[in-house]
PDB file of C-alpha atoms in Angstrom:
ATOM      1  CA  UNK G  56      -2.458  -3.375  32.108  1.00 42.00           C
ATOM      2  CA  UNK G  57      -0.899  -5.919  29.631  1.00 49.00           C
ATOM      3  CA  UNK G  58       2.783  -5.745  29.730  1.00 53.00           C
ATOM      4  CA  UNK G  59       5.208  -6.768  26.728  1.00 52.00           C
ATOM      5  CA  UNK G  60       6.179  -9.756  28.999  1.00 47.00           C
ATOM      6  CA  UNK G  61       2.622 -10.895  29.493  1.00 57.00           C
ATOM      7  CA  UNK G  62       2.066 -10.692  25.533  1.00 56.00           C
ATOM      8  CA  UNK G  63       5.218 -12.553  24.914  1.00 54.00           C
ATOM      9  CA  UNK G  64       3.886 -15.678  26.524  1.00 58.00           C
ATOM     10  CA  UNK G  65       0.225 -15.044  25.677  1.00 67.00           C
ATOM     11  CA  UNK G  66      -1.705 -17.061  23.250  1.00 69.00           C
ATOM     12  CA  UNK G  67      -1.468 -15.965  19.609  1.00 67.00           C
ATOM     13  CA  UNK G  68      -5.092 -14.790  19.803  1.00 66.00           C
ATOM     14  CA  UNK G  69      -4.338 -12.349  22.603  1.00 71.00           C
ATOM     15  CA  UNK G  70      -1.354 -11.056  20.500  1.00 62.00           C
ATOM     16  CA  UNK G  71      -3.458 -10.624  17.538  1.00 62.00           C
ATOM     17  CA  UNK G  72      -5.938  -8.593  19.619  1.00 62.00           C
ATOM     18  CA  UNK G  73      -3.154  -6.399  21.095  1.00 62.00           C
ATOM     19  CA  UNK G  74      -1.693  -5.637  17.671  1.00 58.00           C
ATOM     20  CA  UNK G  75      -5.013  -5.022  15.929  1.00 55.00           C
ATOM     21  CA  UNK G  76      -5.789  -1.821  14.027  1.00 50.00           C
ATOM     22  CA  UNK G  77      -8.623   0.477  14.890  1.00 43.00           C
ATOM     23  CA  UNK G  78     -10.696  -1.558  12.495  1.00 47.00           C
ATOM     24  CA  UNK G  79     -10.071  -5.066  13.710  1.00 54.00           C
ATOM     25  CA  UNK G  80     -10.570  -8.132  11.332  1.00 66.00           C
ATOM     26  CA  UNK G  81     -12.502 -11.307  12.162  1.00 78.00           C
ATOM     27  CA  UNK G  82     -10.267 -14.239  13.352  1.00 83.00           C
ATOM     28  CA  UNK G  83     -10.468 -18.027  13.529  1.00 86.00           C
ATOM     29  CA  UNK G  84      -8.223 -20.018  15.612  1.00 87.00           C
ATOM     30  CA  UNK G  85      -6.803 -23.489  16.081  1.00 91.00           C
ATOM     31  CA  UNK G  86      -5.598 -24.217  19.773  1.00 91.00           C
ATOM     32  CA  UNK G  87      -3.474 -26.890  21.171  1.00 93.00           C
ATOM     33  CA  UNK G  88      -3.415 -29.135  18.236  1.00 95.00           C
ATOM     34  CA  UNK G  89      -0.894 -31.846  19.046  1.00 96.00           C
ATOM     35  CA  UNK G  90       0.840 -34.082  16.360  1.00 95.00           C
ATOM     36  CA  UNK G  91       3.573 -36.636  16.663  1.00 95.00           C
ATOM     37  CA  UNK G  92       6.311 -35.350  14.220  1.00 93.00           C
ATOM     38  CA  UNK G  93       9.903 -36.408  13.349  1.00 92.00           C
ATOM     39  CA  UNK G  94      11.746 -32.971  13.541  1.00 91.00           C
ATOM     40  CA  UNK G  95      14.954 -31.696  14.876  1.00 87.00           C
ATOM     41  CA  UNK G  96      18.390 -30.852  14.082  1.00 84.00           C
ATOM     42  CA  UNK G  97      20.193 -33.120  16.710  1.00 84.00           C
ATOM     43  CA  UNK G  98      20.955 -36.766  15.799  1.00 85.00           C
ATOM     44  CA  UNK G  99      19.000 -38.056  18.926  1.00 83.00           C
ATOM     45  CA  UNK G 100      15.869 -36.561  17.366  1.00 86.00           C
ATOM     46  CA  UNK G 101      16.157 -38.213  14.001  1.00 87.00           C
ATOM     47  CA  UNK G 102      13.964 -41.104  13.491  1.00 86.00           C
ATOM     48  CA  UNK G 103      12.217 -40.421  16.892  1.00 87.00           C
ATOM     49  CA  UNK G 104       8.659 -38.871  16.640  1.00 91.00           C
ATOM     50  CA  UNK G 105       7.786 -36.192  19.381  1.00 93.00           C
ATOM     51  CA  UNK G 106       4.802 -34.466  20.297  1.00 95.00           C
ATOM     52  CA  UNK G 107       4.536 -30.908  18.634  1.00 96.00           C
ATOM     53  CA  UNK G 108       1.756 -28.509  19.487  1.00 95.00           C
ATOM     54  CA  UNK G 109       0.390 -25.977  17.052  1.00 96.00           C
ATOM     55  CA  UNK G 110      -1.576 -22.864  17.995  1.00 93.00           C
ATOM     56  CA  UNK G 111      -2.709 -20.811  14.938  1.00 92.00           C
ATOM     57  CA  UNK G 112      -4.852 -17.498  14.659  1.00 90.00           C
ATOM     58  CA  UNK G 113      -5.918 -16.294  11.161  1.00 89.00           C
ATOM     59  CA  UNK G 114      -7.340 -12.840  10.684  1.00 84.00           C
ATOM     60  CA  UNK G 115      -9.650 -12.977   7.660  1.00 81.00           C
ATOM     61  CA  UNK G 116     -11.289 -10.661   5.278  1.00 67.00           C
ATOM     62  CA  UNK G 117     -14.651  -9.513   6.271  1.00 61.00           C
ATOM     63  CA  UNK G 118     -17.562 -11.353   4.518  1.00 56.00           C
ATOM     64  CA  UNK G 119     -19.223  -8.863   2.085  1.00 48.00           C
ATOM     65  CA  UNK G 120     -22.178 -10.976   1.298  1.00 52.00           C
ATOM     66  CA  UNK G 121     -24.634 -12.904   3.665  1.00 55.00           C
ATOM     67  CA  UNK G 122     -23.137 -16.164   4.860  1.00 51.00           C
ATOM     68  CA  UNK G 123     -26.448 -18.039   4.563  1.00 56.00           C
ATOM     69  CA  UNK G 124     -24.691 -20.710   6.782  1.00 55.00           C
ATOM     70  CA  UNK G 125     -22.642 -21.871   3.788  1.00 53.00           C
ATOM     71  CA  UNK G 126     -19.172 -23.396   4.773  1.00 50.00           C
ATOM     72  CA  UNK G 127     -17.873 -22.505   1.183  1.00 53.00           C
ATOM     73  CA  UNK G 128     -18.148 -18.788   2.027  1.00 56.00           C
ATOM     74  CA  UNK G 129     -15.541 -18.975   5.014  1.00 63.00           C
ATOM     75  CA  UNK G 130     -12.022 -20.249   5.708  1.00 76.00           C
ATOM     76  CA  UNK G 131     -12.760 -23.589   7.251  1.00 79.00           C
ATOM     77  CA  UNK G 132     -10.861 -24.727  10.285  1.00 83.00           C
ATOM     78  CA  UNK G 133     -10.087 -27.785   8.336  1.00 85.00           C
ATOM     79  CA  UNK G 134      -7.906 -25.748   6.025  1.00 87.00           C
ATOM     80  CA  UNK G 135      -5.590 -24.970   9.058  1.00 91.00           C
ATOM     81  CA  UNK G 136      -5.177 -28.594  10.034  1.00 93.00           C
ATOM     82  CA  UNK G 137      -4.878 -29.663   6.420  1.00 92.00           C
ATOM     83  CA  UNK G 138      -2.073 -27.095   5.947  1.00 92.00           C
ATOM     84  CA  UNK G 139      -0.273 -28.467   8.927  1.00 94.00           C
ATOM     85  CA  UNK G 140      -0.589 -32.057   7.739  1.00 94.00           C
ATOM     86  CA  UNK G 141       0.693 -31.035   4.198  1.00 92.00           C
ATOM     87  CA  UNK G 142       3.688 -29.207   5.530  1.00 92.00           C
ATOM     88  CA  UNK G 143       4.659 -32.244   7.807  1.00 93.00           C
ATOM     89  CA  UNK G 144       4.167 -34.643   5.037  1.00 91.00           C
ATOM     90  CA  UNK G 145       6.265 -32.545   2.394  1.00 88.00           C
ATOM     91  CA  UNK G 146       9.715 -33.448   3.965  1.00 89.00           C
ATOM     92  CA  UNK G 147      11.421 -33.985   7.328  1.00 91.00           C
ATOM     93  CA  UNK G 148      12.612 -30.527   8.692  1.00 90.00           C
ATOM     94  CA  UNK G 149      15.231 -29.664  11.288  1.00 88.00           C
ATOM     95  CA  UNK G 150      13.838 -26.337  12.503  1.00 89.00           C
ATOM     96  CA  UNK G 151      10.582 -25.252  13.878  1.00 92.00           C
ATOM     97  CA  UNK G 152      11.286 -21.980  12.420  1.00 91.00           C
ATOM     98  CA  UNK G 153      11.305 -23.371   8.874  1.00 90.00           C
ATOM     99  CA  UNK G 154       8.029 -25.215   9.536  1.00 93.00           C
ATOM    100  CA  UNK G 155       6.344 -22.120  10.958  1.00 93.00           C
ATOM    101  CA  UNK G 156       7.443 -20.027   7.908  1.00 89.00           C
ATOM    102  CA  UNK G 157       6.104 -22.587   5.364  1.00 90.00           C
ATOM    103  CA  UNK G 158       2.855 -23.182   7.368  1.00 92.00           C
ATOM    104  CA  UNK G 159       2.260 -19.314   7.431  1.00 90.00           C
ATOM    105  CA  UNK G 160       2.935 -19.086   3.640  1.00 85.00           C
ATOM    106  CA  UNK G 161       0.540 -21.982   2.978  1.00 86.00           C
ATOM    107  CA  UNK G 162      -2.295 -20.413   5.106  1.00 88.00           C
ATOM    108  CA  UNK G 163      -1.773 -16.950   3.542  1.00 83.00           C
ATOM    109  CA  UNK G 164      -2.361 -18.584   0.179  1.00 76.00           C
ATOM    110  CA  UNK G 165      -6.009 -19.014   1.194  1.00 77.00           C
ATOM    111  CA  UNK G 166      -7.993 -16.153  -0.427  1.00 70.00           C
ATOM    112  CA  UNK G 167      -9.658 -15.149   2.844  1.00 75.00           C
ATOM    113  CA  UNK G 168      -6.445 -14.889   4.903  1.00 77.00           C
ATOM    114  CA  UNK G 169      -4.848 -11.623   5.634  1.00 77.00           C
ATOM    115  CA  UNK G 170      -2.625 -12.211   8.640  1.00 83.00           C
ATOM    116  CA  UNK G 171      -1.511 -15.269  10.508  1.00 89.00           C
ATOM    117  CA  UNK G 172      -0.053 -15.910  13.818  1.00 90.00           C
ATOM    118  CA  UNK G 173       1.815 -19.404  14.248  1.00 93.00           C
ATOM    119  CA  UNK G 174       3.041 -20.700  17.441  1.00 93.00           C
ATOM    120  CA  UNK G 175       4.793 -24.264  17.388  1.00 95.00           C
ATOM    121  CA  UNK G 176       6.202 -25.941  20.542  1.00 95.00           C
ATOM    122  CA  UNK G 177       7.972 -29.224  21.139  1.00 94.00           C
ATOM    123  CA  UNK G 178       6.444 -30.909  24.237  1.00 93.00           C
ATOM    124  CA  UNK G 179       8.844 -33.875  24.928  1.00 90.00           C
ATOM    125  CA  UNK G 180      12.375 -32.150  25.109  1.00 86.00           C
ATOM    126  CA  UNK G 181      12.281 -31.630  28.915  1.00 85.00           C
ATOM    127  CA  UNK G 182      10.040 -30.438  31.656  1.00 88.00           C
ATOM    128  CA  UNK G 183       9.066 -27.383  29.700  1.00 87.00           C
ATOM    129  CA  UNK G 184       7.852 -26.452  26.048  1.00 89.00           C
ATOM    130  CA  UNK G 185      10.379 -25.247  23.468  1.00 90.00           C
ATOM    131  CA  UNK G 186       8.853 -23.251  20.663  1.00 92.00           C
ATOM    132  CA  UNK G 187       8.838 -20.465  18.089  1.00 92.00           C
ATOM    133  CA  UNK G 188       6.171 -17.978  17.221  1.00 91.00           C
ATOM    134  CA  UNK G 189       5.819 -15.848  14.170  1.00 89.00           C
ATOM    135  CA  UNK G 190       3.360 -13.399  12.546  1.00 85.00           C
ATOM    136  CA  UNK G 191       3.145 -12.908   8.808  1.00 83.00           C
ATOM    137  CA  UNK G 192       0.836 -10.792   6.509  1.00 76.00           C
ATOM    138  CA  UNK G 193      -0.227 -11.412   3.100  1.00 64.00           C
ATOM    139  CA  UNK G 194       1.731  -8.393   1.836  1.00 55.00           C
ATOM    140  CA  UNK G 195       5.028  -9.643   3.158  1.00 58.00           C
ATOM    141  CA  UNK G 196       6.055 -11.579   0.186  1.00 60.00           C
ATOM    142  CA  UNK G 197       9.372 -11.439  -1.774  1.00 62.00           C
ATOM    143  CA  UNK G 198       9.382 -10.692  -5.440  1.00 66.00           C
ATOM    144  CA  UNK G 199       9.730 -13.923  -7.405  1.00 69.00           C
ATOM    145  CA  UNK G 200      12.161 -13.921 -10.363  1.00 68.00           C
ATOM    146  CA  UNK G 201      12.482 -16.672 -13.022  1.00 66.00           C
ATOM    147  CA  UNK G 202      16.169 -17.494 -13.472  1.00 64.00           C
ATOM    148  CA  UNK G 203      17.858 -18.795 -16.640  1.00 64.00           C
ATOM    149  CA  UNK G 204      17.554 -22.344 -15.352  1.00 65.00           C
ATOM    150  CA  UNK G 205      13.813 -21.986 -15.401  1.00 67.00           C
ATOM    151  CA  UNK G 206      13.617 -22.066 -11.549  1.00 68.00           C
ATOM    152  CA  UNK G 207      12.013 -19.248  -9.575  1.00 65.00           C
ATOM    153  CA  UNK G 208      13.948 -17.507  -6.652  1.00 69.00           C
ATOM    154  CA  UNK G 209      12.958 -14.800  -4.209  1.00 73.00           C
ATOM    155  CA  UNK G 210      14.536 -11.398  -4.579  1.00 76.00           C
ATOM    156  CA  UNK G 211      15.188  -9.363  -1.406  1.00 83.00           C
ATOM    157  CA  UNK G 212      15.775  -5.754  -2.186  1.00 89.00           C
ATOM    158  CA  UNK G 213      17.756  -3.293   0.078  1.00 92.00           C
ATOM    159  CA  UNK G 214      15.717  -0.386   1.386  1.00 94.00           C
ATOM    160  CA  UNK G 215      17.610   2.705   2.089  1.00 96.00           C
ATOM    161  CA  UNK G 216      16.339   5.864   3.871  1.00 96.00           C
ATOM    162  CA  UNK G 217      18.061   9.013   2.840  1.00 95.00           C
ATOM    163  CA  UNK G 218      17.923  12.141   4.892  1.00 94.00           C
ATOM    164  CA  UNK G 219      17.678  15.544   3.264  1.00 94.00           C
ATOM    165  CA  UNK G 220      21.560  16.033   3.854  1.00 93.00           C
ATOM    166  CA  UNK G 221      22.309  12.856   1.872  1.00 93.00           C
ATOM    167  CA  UNK G 222      19.959  13.961  -0.905  1.00 94.00           C
ATOM    168  CA  UNK G 223      21.510  17.362  -1.428  1.00 94.00           C
ATOM    169  CA  UNK G 224      25.115  16.056  -1.018  1.00 93.00           C
ATOM    170  CA  UNK G 225      27.507  16.303  -3.800  1.00 94.00           C
ATOM    171  CA  UNK G 226      28.512  12.731  -2.974  1.00 93.00           C
ATOM    172  CA  UNK G 227      25.025  11.333  -3.858  1.00 94.00           C
ATOM    173  CA  UNK G 228      26.133   9.661  -6.986  1.00 93.00           C
ATOM    174  CA  UNK G 229      29.033   7.982  -5.118  1.00 94.00           C
ATOM    175  CA  UNK G 230      26.738   6.937  -2.285  1.00 94.00           C
ATOM    176  CA  UNK G 231      24.438   5.266  -4.685  1.00 94.00           C
ATOM    177  CA  UNK G 232      27.271   3.557  -6.488  1.00 93.00           C
ATOM    178  CA  UNK G 233      28.351   2.170  -3.069  1.00 93.00           C
ATOM    179  CA  UNK G 234      25.024   0.859  -2.398  1.00 92.00           C
ATOM    180  CA  UNK G 235      24.525  -0.782  -5.756  1.00 91.00           C
ATOM    181  CA  UNK G 236      27.811  -2.587  -5.251  1.00 92.00           C
ATOM    182  CA  UNK G 237      26.015  -4.675  -2.507  1.00 90.00           C
ATOM    183  CA  UNK G 238      24.456  -6.530  -5.503  1.00 87.00           C
ATOM    184  CA  UNK G 239      20.743  -6.123  -4.563  1.00 87.00           C
ATOM    185  CA  UNK G 240      18.066  -3.862  -6.116  1.00 89.00           C
ATOM    186  CA  UNK G 241      17.679  -0.582  -4.213  1.00 93.00           C
ATOM    187  CA  UNK G 242      14.404   0.938  -2.949  1.00 95.00           C
ATOM    188  CA  UNK G 243      15.172   4.471  -1.808  1.00 97.00           C
ATOM    189  CA  UNK G 244      12.991   6.186   0.795  1.00 97.00           C
ATOM    190  CA  UNK G 245      12.960   9.884   1.881  1.00 96.00           C
ATOM    191  CA  UNK G 246      11.459  11.946   4.654  1.00 94.00           C
ATOM    192  CA  UNK G 247       9.786  15.319   4.847  1.00 93.00           C
ATOM    193  CA  UNK G 248      11.502  18.228   2.990  1.00 93.00           C
ATOM    194  CA  UNK G 249      12.971  21.109   5.001  1.00 92.00           C
ATOM    195  CA  UNK G 250      10.425  23.631   3.674  1.00 90.00           C
ATOM    196  CA  UNK G 251       7.410  24.427   5.907  1.00 90.00           C
ATOM    197  CA  UNK G 252       4.113  22.598   4.835  1.00 90.00           C
ATOM    198  CA  UNK G 253       0.531  23.332   5.796  1.00 90.00           C
ATOM    199  CA  UNK G 254      -0.682  22.452   9.283  1.00 92.00           C
ATOM    200  CA  UNK G 255      -4.325  21.357   9.576  1.00 92.00           C
ATOM    201  CA  UNK G 256      -4.602  20.353  13.196  1.00 89.00           C
ATOM    202  CA  UNK G 257      -6.584  17.382  11.903  1.00 90.00           C
ATOM    203  CA  UNK G 258      -4.778  14.042  12.020  1.00 86.00           C
ATOM    204  CA  UNK G 259      -6.306  12.282   8.887  1.00 86.00           C
ATOM    205  CA  UNK G 260      -5.759  15.373   6.545  1.00 91.00           C
ATOM    206  CA  UNK G 261      -2.455  16.171   8.158  1.00 92.00           C
ATOM    207  CA  UNK G 262      -1.215  12.576   7.373  1.00 90.00           C
ATOM    208  CA  UNK G 263      -2.186  12.996   3.785  1.00 92.00           C
ATOM    209  CA  UNK G 264      -0.385  16.307   3.425  1.00 94.00           C
ATOM    210  CA  UNK G 265       2.739  14.888   5.061  1.00 94.00           C
ATOM    211  CA  UNK G 266       2.634  11.896   2.663  1.00 94.00           C
ATOM    212  CA  UNK G 267       2.364  14.318  -0.350  1.00 95.00           C
ATOM    213  CA  UNK G 268       5.344  16.472   1.132  1.00 95.00           C
ATOM    214  CA  UNK G 269       7.383  13.202   1.216  1.00 96.00           C
ATOM    215  CA  UNK G 270       6.568  12.441  -2.429  1.00 96.00           C
ATOM    216  CA  UNK G 271       7.700  15.928  -3.287  1.00 96.00           C
ATOM    217  CA  UNK G 272      11.071  15.162  -1.693  1.00 96.00           C
ATOM    218  CA  UNK G 273      11.069  11.839  -3.656  1.00 96.00           C
ATOM    219  CA  UNK G 274      10.769  13.818  -6.888  1.00 96.00           C
ATOM    220  CA  UNK G 275      13.590  16.158  -5.697  1.00 95.00           C
ATOM    221  CA  UNK G 276      15.691  13.048  -5.311  1.00 95.00           C
ATOM    222  CA  UNK G 277      14.797  11.745  -8.715  1.00 94.00           C
ATOM    223  CA  UNK G 278      16.041  15.105 -10.229  1.00 95.00           C
ATOM    224  CA  UNK G 279      19.535  14.648  -8.883  1.00 93.00           C
ATOM    225  CA  UNK G 280      20.228  11.200 -10.269  1.00 92.00           C
ATOM    226  CA  UNK G 281      18.750   9.516 -13.391  1.00 90.00           C
ATOM    227  CA  UNK G 282      18.914   6.103 -11.618  1.00 89.00           C
ATOM    228  CA  UNK G 283      16.343   7.313  -9.145  1.00 90.00           C
ATOM    229  CA  UNK G 284      12.881   6.515 -10.721  1.00 92.00           C
ATOM    230  CA  UNK G 285       9.789   7.336  -8.605  1.00 95.00           C
ATOM    231  CA  UNK G 286       7.271   4.633  -8.201  1.00 94.00           C
ATOM    232  CA  UNK G 287       4.082   4.574  -6.217  1.00 93.00           C
ATOM    233  CA  UNK G 288       2.573   1.170  -6.499  1.00 90.00           C
ATOM    234  CA  UNK G 289       3.597  -2.317  -5.709  1.00 85.00           C
ATOM    235  CA  UNK G 290       3.336  -3.445  -9.306  1.00 86.00           C
ATOM    236  CA  UNK G 291       5.773  -0.791 -10.522  1.00 90.00           C
ATOM    237  CA  UNK G 292       8.149  -1.737  -7.625  1.00 88.00           C
ATOM    238  CA  UNK G 293       7.918  -5.453  -8.479  1.00 86.00           C
ATOM    239  CA  UNK G 294       8.579  -4.654 -12.119  1.00 87.00           C
ATOM    240  CA  UNK G 295      11.633  -2.576 -11.316  1.00 86.00           C
ATOM    241  CA  UNK G 296      13.123  -5.146  -8.879  1.00 83.00           C
ATOM    242  CA  UNK G 297      12.721  -8.027 -11.410  1.00 83.00           C
ATOM    243  CA  UNK G 298      14.985  -6.000 -13.794  1.00 82.00           C
ATOM    244  CA  UNK G 299      17.434  -4.932 -11.069  1.00 79.00           C
ATOM    245  CA  UNK G 300      16.482  -1.338 -11.253  1.00 83.00           C
ATOM    246  CA  UNK G 301      16.616   1.289  -8.419  1.00 88.00           C
ATOM    247  CA  UNK G 302      13.616   3.036  -7.499  1.00 94.00           C
ATOM    248  CA  UNK G 303      12.347   5.889  -5.026  1.00 96.00           C
ATOM    249  CA  UNK G 304       9.201   5.193  -3.241  1.00 96.00           C
ATOM    250  CA  UNK G 305       6.365   7.635  -3.344  1.00 96.00           C
ATOM    251  CA  UNK G 306       4.348   6.275  -0.429  1.00 94.00           C
ATOM    252  CA  UNK G 307       0.851   7.739  -0.555  1.00 93.00           C
ATOM    253  CA  UNK G 308      -0.931   5.055  -2.562  1.00 91.00           C
ATOM    254  CA  UNK G 309       0.657   1.969  -0.877  1.00 89.00           C
ATOM    255  CA  UNK G 310       0.105   3.395   2.602  1.00 89.00           C
ATOM    256  CA  UNK G 311      -3.332   4.555   2.174  1.00 86.00           C
ATOM    257  CA  UNK G 312      -4.460   1.393   0.351  1.00 80.00           C
ATOM    258  CA  UNK G 313      -2.910  -1.107   2.925  1.00 76.00           C
ATOM    259  CA  UNK G 314      -5.305  -2.532   5.454  1.00 62.00           C
ATOM    260  CA  UNK G 315      -2.448  -2.608   7.994  1.00 63.00           C
ATOM    261  CA  UNK G 316      -0.695   0.505   6.772  1.00 71.00           C
ATOM    262  CA  UNK G 317       1.301   2.870   8.994  1.00 76.00           C
ATOM    263  CA  UNK G 318      -1.037   5.311  10.844  1.00 74.00           C
ATOM    264  CA  UNK G 319       1.502   8.163  10.867  1.00 75.00           C
ATOM    265  CA  UNK G 320       3.652   9.612   8.149  1.00 80.00           C
ATOM    266  CA  UNK G 321       6.830   9.142  10.239  1.00 89.00           C
ATOM    267  CA  UNK G 322       9.544   8.708   7.571  1.00 91.00           C
ATOM    268  CA  UNK G 323      11.673   5.897   9.189  1.00 90.00           C
ATOM    269  CA  UNK G 324       8.514   4.091  10.281  1.00 89.00           C
ATOM    270  CA  UNK G 325       7.383   4.206   6.720  1.00 92.00           C
ATOM    271  CA  UNK G 326      10.568   2.974   5.438  1.00 93.00           C
ATOM    272  CA  UNK G 327      10.631   0.081   8.089  1.00 89.00           C
ATOM    273  CA  UNK G 328       6.944  -0.872   7.014  1.00 89.00           C
ATOM    274  CA  UNK G 329       7.937  -0.887   3.377  1.00 91.00           C
ATOM    275  CA  UNK G 330      11.079  -3.068   4.054  1.00 89.00           C
ATOM    276  CA  UNK G 331       8.966  -5.568   5.879  1.00 84.00           C
ATOM    277  CA  UNK G 332       6.279  -5.655   3.192  1.00 85.00           C
ATOM    278  CA  UNK G 333       8.846  -6.160   0.571  1.00 85.00           C
ATOM    279  CA  UNK G 334      10.695  -8.830   2.490  1.00 82.00           C
ATOM    280  CA  UNK G 335      13.813  -6.746   2.125  1.00 86.00           C
ATOM    281  CA  UNK G 336      17.175  -7.987   2.937  1.00 86.00           C
ATOM    282  CA  UNK G 337      17.674  -4.980   5.267  1.00 88.00           C
ATOM    283  CA  UNK G 338      16.979  -1.331   5.902  1.00 92.00           C
ATOM    284  CA  UNK G 339      19.962   1.294   5.875  1.00 93.00           C
ATOM    285  CA  UNK G 340      18.990   4.454   7.580  1.00 93.00           C
ATOM    286  CA  UNK G 341      20.987   7.795   6.856  1.00 91.00           C
ATOM    287  CA  UNK G 342      20.668  10.606   9.208  1.00 84.00           C
ATOM    288  CA  UNK G 343      20.576  11.403  12.883  1.00 84.00           C
ATOM    289  CA  UNK G 344      17.315   9.563  13.567  1.00 81.00           C
ATOM    290  CA  UNK G 345      16.370   6.925  16.034  1.00 79.00           C
ATOM    291  CA  UNK G 346      16.493   3.424  14.714  1.00 75.00           C
ATOM    292  CA  UNK G 347      13.330   1.348  14.966  1.00 69.00           C
ATOM    293  CA  UNK G 348      13.299  -1.509  17.515  1.00 64.00           C
ATOM    294  CA  UNK G 349      11.690  -4.998  17.055  1.00 61.00           C
ATOM    295  CA  UNK G 350      11.788  -4.999  13.220  1.00 66.00           C
ATOM    296  CA  UNK G 351      11.635  -8.055  11.185  1.00 68.00           C
ATOM    297  CA  UNK G 352      14.508  -7.078   8.898  1.00 79.00           C
ATOM    298  CA  UNK G 353      17.863  -6.183   9.862  1.00 83.00           C
ATOM    299  CA  UNK G 354      18.441  -2.389  10.442  1.00 87.00           C
ATOM    300  CA  UNK G 355      21.617  -0.671  10.231  1.00 88.00           C
ATOM    301  CA  UNK G 356      22.778   3.077  10.565  1.00 90.00           C
ATOM    302  CA  UNK G 357      24.875   4.215   7.705  1.00 86.00           C
ATOM    303  CA  UNK G 358      28.292   5.625   8.699  1.00 79.00           C
ATOM    304  CA  UNK G 359      28.374   9.307   8.817  1.00 68.00           C
TER     305      UNK G 359
END
């Protein structure tokens, strides 16, 4: 049996297998690619090249048409090594974390790429390897907004999960006021309503019923405050965020359309998935629910 500890030190390819959905994608990989790099935050590392090893696994879209042995129809391995070379040539960096983020972003810009695992390790610091590993998906991209100076910048909204008590509370307006004072666009998520819903005993249809029930609750929230506008698509959400507006998420379309969407309609899990997908600044959870562990965004419980 594979344990979390084993996976923590496994090659990125093993980790991609372990986290694959029921319909896994094709993968290409680059193993043990070593480059001499001037990188590091400490003075003794400046001006001194050291060996850095790259391991990269890219999950790609399935090829719809016959390959015909044509290299132009695939994501070439050369594109991975070229991406590494381009990021190393762009500027000197202090952190492996920064290099990993930029490399993942560059690889995900390739049309065939869907998810990428990047592990980067320094080999010359001591009798060991020091490294960082990240996984990024195409969907995990912040909204880009053009500023008055003509420069683009990323906007990281705040995702807030409201329980039914918060939705029905007389203090809902004040709660929204306090959240808006944080200075970030709000994406509000809700859970299942308290009313009973149909039970099918069949997981795929039950998932859809539960998602629709959550959307009914989203509309109930929208009826209580005019600032709560219900949206169902990434395009609508991006448009609202660019204008600093607050929205309530109706999850069915985004979840069901997503290649790596949540398999269950568990409300806090949905909220976390959305927060990670939108590159949110954080997730605030209201209500007596378990906080998710291992998220890629900060998670906090709202004071009761």
